[in-house]
Amino acid sequence: MTDLFVPLQSLKQGNWFKLICGASFQHLPAVRNLTLAYTLAGADCIDVAADPAVIAAAQAGLQAAKTLAKDAQKRGFDYKGNLPFLMVSLNDGEDPHFRKAEFNATECPKDCPRPCERICPAQAIVFDSIKEDFSGVVSEKCYGCGRCIPICPYSMIYTASYVTTPGAIAPLVMSTGVDAVEIHTQVGRLAEFQRLWQAISPWADQLKVLAISCPDGEGMTDYLRTVYDLIAPLKSALIWQTDGRAMSGDIGDGTTIAAVKLGQKVLAAKLPGYVQLAGGTNSYTVAKLKAMGLLSDFRLPILDFGLEDTNSQSKIQNPKSKISGVAYGSYARVLLSPILEKLENKEVSNTNVKATIRLEEDEVLLWQAVELAHSLVSQIKSQQRRESEH
């Protein structure tokens, strides 16, 4: 495995940034524009649904970013034209990341205050929408967070889940040119994981990164060791994604605590590979990691976050006690949603045919989006920049 790939250098240096578009998120304009903005902001990896149309939309965003590299540099961004890795997410069984909310809007009482519509972070629930010409859940926008389910006064919302078909995986990886694969698994699903891995493994050498995402549970570290024994040896880099509190980063700063605690737990297991946080990550995550001595060598005063104190000199000096990167999903998407919504509402009309404007076609909104994305990416990249200046 060559070290020439910038994303792999980021993993080794401990400042890897991944954008999670969502394993169930299939809104193609948003995927394309999120990919474009976060690529120009310096992301190392873009994680998308294992859907050929979604992959193509992300690839279009990547190519658009290449043409804007010089403009980005002139505006003070660090993007040099190198592309982030494109990753697809797969699952070996039931998983909240691989589901959609559903309900029949015609059965909703007329006097319902519709709290589901207000709480949806993806704006996927609409009623009598002229733009969507539809009432209910806009499937391609829903990414399965599930917040609408308990809030429905009439318990009318349910979810439909789907599981990856192993036989369809290898052709997808081969034909679309993805760089990385992430497998979502859970404790107790070793047989299911093995079936999925058997479908991928003949082409695993083509991958630059393999990520394993697993939520906490009894016996988790033993399960991950067994998974490692199953997939080793690997030519690709290996990432353990610690999914602290799935799809919750946009709720508030407190959600990141679960991600950090789980990261600590996996670090303590000393598994081969890199540890990367996800699930509840937001603008507060990097500050917490740095304050606890879990990210790079940057020193901040130790703050009380209600987590185990890791500020011992021995742990700080041990590279295996470091988090190698952070993945941002719902928070990263919601951060840019006001701009993407403005873009969606600006339509070009030509002989009654309407088309959504691409982000790069509105220069003002483009660089506003990149600036916002950079405000998140730069949190983990800033230490690298300081070190390079000395």
Coordinates of C-alpha atoms in Angstrom, one line a residue:
M1 CA 0.0 0.0 0.0
T2 CA 1.5 3.3 -1.1
D3 CA 1.8 6.3 1.2
L4 CA 1.3 8.7 -1.7
F5 CA -2.4 8.9 -1.1
V6 CA -3.1 12.0 1.0
P7 CA -6.0 10.4 2.8
L8 CA -3.7 7.6 4.1
Q9 CA -1.2 10.2 5.3
S10 CA -4.1 11.8 7.2
L11 CA -4.9 8.5 8.9
K12 CA -1.2 8.0 10.0
Q13 CA -1.0 11.6 11.2
G14 CA -4.3 11.4 13.1
N15 CA -6.2 14.1 11.2
W16 CA -8.5 12.0 9.0
F17 CA -11.8 13.6 8.2
K18 CA -14.7 11.6 6.7
L19 CA -18.1 12.9 5.5
I20 CA -20.9 10.5 5.9
C21 CA -23.6 11.3 3.3
G22 CA -25.7 8.5 4.8
A23 CA -26.0 4.7 4.1
S24 CA -29.7 5.3 3.2
F25 CA -29.5 8.9 1.9
Q26 CA -30.2 8.9 -1.8
H27 CA -31.1 12.5 -2.6
L28 CA -28.7 12.8 -5.6
P29 CA -28.4 16.7 -5.8
A30 CA -27.5 16.9 -2.1
V31 CA -25.0 14.0 -2.3
R32 CA -23.3 15.7 -5.2
N33 CA -23.2 19.1 -3.6
L34 CA -22.1 17.9 -0.2
T35 CA -19.3 15.9 -1.9
L36 CA -18.2 19.0 -3.8
A37 CA -18.2 21.3 -0.8
Y38 CA -16.5 19.0 1.6
T39 CA -13.9 17.9 -1.0
L40 CA -12.9 21.6 -1.5
A41 CA -12.8 22.0 2.3
G42 CA -10.2 19.2 2.5
A43 CA -12.1 16.0 3.4
D44 CA -10.2 12.7 3.2
C45 CA -13.2 10.4 2.5
I46 CA -16.8 10.6 1.3
D47 CA -19.0 7.8 2.5
V48 CA -22.2 7.1 0.5
A49 CA -24.9 4.6 0.0
A50 CA -24.1 1.4 -2.0
D51 CA -26.3 2.6 -4.8
P52 CA -24.9 3.1 -8.4
A53 CA -26.9 6.4 -8.9
V54 CA -25.6 7.8 -5.5
I55 CA -22.1 6.7 -6.3
A56 CA -22.3 8.4 -9.7
A57 CA -23.6 11.6 -8.0
A58 CA -20.7 11.6 -5.6
Q59 CA -18.2 11.0 -8.4
A60 CA -19.7 14.0 -10.3
G61 CA -19.1 16.1 -7.2
L62 CA -15.5 14.9 -7.0
Q63 CA -14.8 15.8 -10.6
A64 CA -16.4 19.2 -10.2
A65 CA -14.1 19.8 -7.2
K66 CA -11.0 19.1 -9.3
T67 CA -11.9 21.9 -11.7
L68 CA -12.2 24.4 -8.8
A69 CA -8.9 23.6 -7.1
K70 CA -7.1 26.8 -8.1
D71 CA -10.1 28.9 -7.1
A72 CA -10.1 27.2 -3.7
Q73 CA -6.4 27.9 -3.2
K74 CA -6.9 31.6 -4.1
R75 CA -9.6 31.8 -1.5
G76 CA -7.3 30.4 1.2
F77 CA -8.5 26.8 1.3
D78 CA -5.9 24.0 1.5
Y79 CA -7.4 21.8 -1.2
K80 CA -4.7 20.9 -3.7
G81 CA -6.8 18.9 -6.2
N82 CA -6.2 15.5 -4.6
L83 CA -9.5 13.5 -4.4
P84 CA -10.8 12.0 -1.1
F85 CA -11.5 8.3 -1.1
L86 CA -15.0 7.3 -2.1
M87 CA -16.4 4.7 0.3
V88 CA -19.7 2.7 0.2
S89 CA -21.5 1.4 3.2
L90 CA -22.8 -2.2 3.5
N91 CA -24.6 -4.1 6.2
D92 CA -24.6 -7.7 7.3
G93 CA -28.0 -7.5 9.0
E94 CA -30.6 -5.2 10.5
D95 CA -29.1 -1.8 11.2
P96 CA -30.6 1.7 11.9
H97 CA -28.4 3.2 9.1
F98 CA -30.2 1.0 6.5
R99 CA -33.8 1.9 6.9
K100 CA -36.5 4.4 5.8
A101 CA -39.4 5.9 7.7
E102 CA -42.8 5.3 6.2
F103 CA -46.4 6.3 6.8
N104 CA -49.7 6.9 4.9
A105 CA -50.3 10.6 5.0
T106 CA -53.9 10.2 3.9
E107 CA -54.7 8.5 7.2
C108 CA -53.2 11.4 9.3
P109 CA -55.9 13.3 11.3
K110 CA -56.5 16.8 9.8
D111 CA -56.0 18.4 13.2
C112 CA -52.6 16.7 13.9
P113 CA -49.9 19.3 14.7
R114 CA -47.5 17.3 12.6
P115 CA -44.5 17.2 15.0
C116 CA -42.8 14.7 12.7
E117 CA -42.4 17.4 10.0
R118 CA -40.7 19.8 12.4
I119 CA -38.3 17.2 13.9
C120 CA -37.0 15.7 10.7
P121 CA -33.4 16.9 10.2
A122 CA -33.4 15.9 6.5
Q123 CA -36.7 17.7 5.8
A124 CA -37.9 14.4 4.4
I125 CA -41.4 14.6 5.8
V126 CA -43.7 16.9 3.8
F127 CA -47.5 17.6 3.7
D128 CA -49.2 19.1 0.6
S129 CA -45.8 20.1 -0.8
I130 CA -46.0 21.9 -4.1
K131 CA -42.3 21.4 -4.7
E132 CA -42.5 17.6 -4.0
D133 CA -46.2 17.3 -5.2
F134 CA -46.5 14.8 -2.5
S135 CA -47.4 14.2 1.2
G136 CA -45.5 11.7 3.4
V137 CA -41.9 10.6 3.6
V138 CA -39.7 11.6 0.6
S139 CA -37.8 8.3 0.5
E140 CA -34.6 9.5 -1.1
K141 CA -34.1 12.2 1.6
C142 CA -34.8 9.9 4.6
Y143 CA -31.7 8.5 6.2
G144 CA -33.3 6.5 9.0
C145 CA -32.6 8.5 12.1
G146 CA -36.0 7.4 13.5
R147 CA -36.7 10.6 15.4
C148 CA -40.2 10.9 13.9
I149 CA -41.3 7.5 15.2
P150 CA -41.7 8.2 19.0
I151 CA -43.0 11.8 18.4
C152 CA -46.0 10.8 16.3
P153 CA -49.1 11.3 18.4
Y154 CA -50.9 8.5 16.6
S155 CA -48.1 5.9 16.3
M156 CA -48.5 5.8 12.6
I157 CA -44.9 6.0 11.5
Y158 CA -42.9 2.8 11.0
T159 CA -39.6 1.9 9.3
A160 CA -38.7 -0.4 6.5
S161 CA -35.2 -1.9 6.7
Y162 CA -33.1 -3.6 4.1
V163 CA -30.0 -5.8 4.2
T164 CA -27.2 -5.9 1.7
T165 CA -27.3 -8.8 -0.8
P166 CA -23.8 -10.3 -0.8
G167 CA -24.0 -11.4 -4.4
A168 CA -24.5 -7.8 -5.5
I169 CA -21.5 -6.4 -3.7
A170 CA -18.5 -7.6 -5.7
P171 CA -19.8 -6.3 -9.1
L172 CA -20.6 -3.0 -7.4
V173 CA -17.1 -2.6 -6.0
M174 CA -15.5 -3.6 -9.3
S175 CA -17.6 -1.6 -11.7
T176 CA -18.0 1.8 -9.9
G177 CA -14.4 2.4 -9.0
V178 CA -15.0 3.0 -5.2
D179 CA -11.8 3.2 -3.1
A180 CA -13.2 1.9 0.2
V181 CA -15.9 -0.2 1.8
E182 CA -17.4 0.0 5.2
I183 CA -19.2 -2.9 6.8
H184 CA -21.8 -2.3 9.5
T185 CA -22.0 -5.2 11.9
Q186 CA -23.1 -5.9 15.4
V187 CA -22.0 -8.2 18.2
G188 CA -23.3 -11.7 17.6
R189 CA -23.5 -11.5 13.8
L190 CA -20.3 -13.3 12.9
A191 CA -21.9 -15.7 10.5
E192 CA -23.6 -12.9 8.7
F193 CA -20.4 -10.9 8.6
Q194 CA -18.5 -13.9 7.2
R195 CA -21.0 -14.3 4.3
L196 CA -20.7 -10.7 3.4
W197 CA -16.9 -10.8 3.7
Q198 CA -16.7 -13.9 1.5
A199 CA -18.5 -11.9 -1.3
I200 CA -16.1 -9.0 -1.0
S201 CA -12.8 -10.7 -0.2
P202 CA -11.9 -11.8 -3.8
W203 CA -11.6 -8.1 -4.7
A204 CA -10.4 -6.8 -1.3
D205 CA -7.0 -6.1 -2.7
Q206 CA -8.5 -3.3 -4.9
L207 CA -9.6 -1.4 -1.8
K208 CA -7.5 1.3 -0.2
V209 CA -9.5 1.2 3.1
L210 CA -11.7 -1.3 4.8
A211 CA -13.8 0.1 7.7
I212 CA -15.7 -1.9 10.3
S213 CA -18.5 -0.1 12.0
C214 CA -19.9 -1.6 15.2
P215 CA -21.9 -0.1 18.1
D216 CA -21.1 -0.9 21.7
G217 CA -22.4 -4.1 23.2
E218 CA -21.4 -6.9 25.7
G219 CA -18.4 -8.7 24.3
M220 CA -17.8 -6.1 21.6
T221 CA -14.0 -6.1 21.8
D222 CA -13.8 -9.9 21.7
Y223 CA -16.2 -9.8 18.7
L224 CA -13.9 -7.3 16.9
R225 CA -10.9 -9.5 17.5
T226 CA -12.7 -12.4 15.9
V227 CA -13.7 -10.2 13.0
Y228 CA -10.1 -9.2 12.6
D229 CA -8.9 -12.8 12.6
L230 CA -11.5 -13.5 9.8
I231 CA -10.4 -10.6 7.5
A232 CA -6.6 -10.7 8.1
P233 CA -4.2 -10.3 6.4
L234 CA -5.3 -7.1 4.6
K235 CA -3.4 -5.1 2.0
S236 CA -5.7 -2.1 2.7
A237 CA -5.7 0.2 5.7
L238 CA -8.2 -0.9 8.4
I239 CA -10.4 1.4 10.3
W240 CA -12.5 0.6 13.3
Q241 CA -15.4 3.0 13.3
T242 CA -16.8 3.5 16.8
D243 CA -20.5 4.3 16.3
G244 CA -21.3 5.9 19.6
R245 CA -24.8 7.2 19.2
A246 CA -25.9 6.7 15.6
M247 CA -27.1 9.7 13.6
S248 CA -27.3 12.1 16.5
G249 CA -24.5 14.7 16.0
D250 CA -26.9 17.5 15.1
I251 CA -29.0 17.1 18.3
G252 CA -26.4 18.7 20.6
D253 CA -22.9 18.7 21.9
G254 CA -23.6 16.0 24.6
T255 CA -24.1 13.3 22.0
T256 CA -20.4 13.1 21.2
I257 CA -19.7 11.7 24.7
A258 CA -20.9 8.3 23.6
A259 CA -18.6 8.4 20.6
V260 CA -15.6 9.4 22.6
K261 CA -16.2 6.7 25.3
L262 CA -16.6 4.0 22.7
G263 CA -13.4 5.2 21.0
Q264 CA -11.6 4.9 24.3
K265 CA -12.9 1.3 24.7
V266 CA -11.7 0.2 21.2
L267 CA -8.3 2.0 21.7
A268 CA -7.9 0.0 24.9
A269 CA -8.3 -3.2 23.0
K270 CA -5.2 -2.4 21.0
L271 CA -6.6 -3.9 17.8
P272 CA -4.5 -3.6 14.6
G273 CA -5.6 -0.7 12.5
Y274 CA -6.9 2.8 13.1
V275 CA -9.7 4.0 15.3
Q276 CA -12.1 6.6 14.0
L277 CA -15.1 8.1 15.8
A278 CA -18.6 8.4 14.4
G279 CA -22.2 8.5 15.8
G280 CA -22.9 11.7 17.7
T281 CA -19.9 13.6 16.4
N282 CA -20.2 17.4 15.9
S283 CA -18.4 20.7 16.3
Y284 CA -17.4 19.8 19.9
T285 CA -15.8 16.5 19.2
V286 CA -12.3 17.5 18.2
A287 CA -12.0 19.9 21.2
K288 CA -12.9 17.0 23.6
L289 CA -10.4 14.7 22.0
K290 CA -7.6 17.2 22.1
A291 CA -8.4 18.2 25.7
M292 CA -8.2 14.5 26.7
G293 CA -4.9 13.9 24.9
L294 CA -6.6 11.5 22.5
L295 CA -5.9 13.4 19.2
S296 CA -2.5 14.5 17.9
D297 CA 0.0 16.1 20.4
F298 CA -1.9 19.4 20.7
R299 CA -2.2 20.3 24.4
L300 CA -5.2 21.9 26.0
P301 CA -6.2 22.2 29.6
I302 CA -8.0 19.1 30.8
L303 CA -11.7 19.8 30.9
D304 CA -14.4 17.8 32.8
F305 CA -16.5 16.0 30.2
G306 CA -17.6 13.2 32.4
L307 CA -15.2 10.8 30.7
E308 CA -12.3 8.7 31.9
D309 CA -9.2 10.8 32.5
T310 CA -6.6 9.8 29.9
N311 CA -4.2 12.6 30.6
S312 CA -1.3 10.5 31.7
Q313 CA 2.1 11.1 30.1
S314 CA 2.5 7.4 29.2
K315 CA -0.9 7.4 27.4
I316 CA -0.1 10.6 25.6
Q317 CA 3.2 9.2 24.2
N318 CA 1.7 5.9 23.1
P319 CA 0.5 6.3 19.5
K320 CA -1.9 3.4 20.0
S321 CA -3.9 5.5 22.4
K322 CA -4.7 8.1 19.7
I323 CA -7.9 8.5 17.7
S324 CA -6.9 8.6 14.0
G325 CA -9.9 10.5 12.7
V326 CA -13.5 11.6 13.0
A327 CA -16.5 10.9 10.7
Y328 CA -19.3 13.4 10.6
G329 CA -22.8 12.5 9.3
S330 CA -26.0 14.3 10.4
Y331 CA -24.1 17.3 11.8
A332 CA -22.1 17.8 8.6
R333 CA -25.2 17.6 6.5
V334 CA -27.3 19.9 8.7
L335 CA -24.5 22.4 8.8
L336 CA -24.8 22.9 5.0
S337 CA -28.6 22.4 4.8
P338 CA -29.6 26.1 4.7
I339 CA -27.4 26.7 1.7
L340 CA -28.4 23.5 -0.1
E341 CA -32.1 24.4 0.5
K342 CA -31.5 27.8 -1.1
L343 CA -30.0 26.1 -4.0
E344 CA -32.8 23.6 -4.3
N345 CA -35.3 26.5 -4.4
K346 CA -33.5 28.3 -7.2
E347 CA -34.6 26.6 -10.3
V348 CA -33.8 27.3 -13.9
S349 CA -37.0 27.5 -16.0
N350 CA -36.7 26.7 -19.7
T351 CA -39.9 26.0 -21.7
N352 CA -41.6 24.7 -18.6
V353 CA -38.8 22.3 -17.8
K354 CA -37.2 22.9 -14.4
A355 CA -33.8 21.7 -13.3
T356 CA -32.0 22.2 -10.0
I357 CA -28.9 24.4 -10.2
R358 CA -25.6 22.7 -9.3
L359 CA -23.7 24.2 -6.5
E360 CA -20.8 25.4 -8.6
E361 CA -23.2 27.3 -10.8
D362 CA -23.9 29.8 -8.0
E363 CA -20.6 31.2 -7.0
V364 CA -21.8 32.9 -3.8
L365 CA -23.6 29.8 -2.4
L366 CA -20.7 27.6 -3.4
W367 CA -18.0 29.4 -1.4
Q368 CA -20.4 29.9 1.5
A369 CA -20.9 26.2 1.6
V370 CA -17.2 25.5 1.4
E371 CA -16.5 28.0 4.1
L372 CA -19.0 26.3 6.4
A373 CA -17.6 22.9 5.5
H374 CA -14.1 24.1 6.2
S375 CA -15.1 25.4 9.6
L376 CA -15.7 21.7 10.5
V377 CA -12.8 20.1 8.6
S378 CA -10.2 22.6 9.8
Q379 CA -10.8 21.6 13.4
I380 CA -9.0 18.3 12.9
K381 CA -6.7 19.6 10.2
S382 CA -5.4 22.7 12.0
Q383 CA -2.7 21.0 14.1
Q384 CA -1.2 19.5 10.9
R385 CA -1.0 23.0 9.4
R386 CA 0.7 24.4 12.5
E387 CA 3.2 21.6 12.5
S388 CA 4.0 22.1 8.8
E389 CA 4.7 25.8 9.4
H390 CA 7.5 25.0 11.9

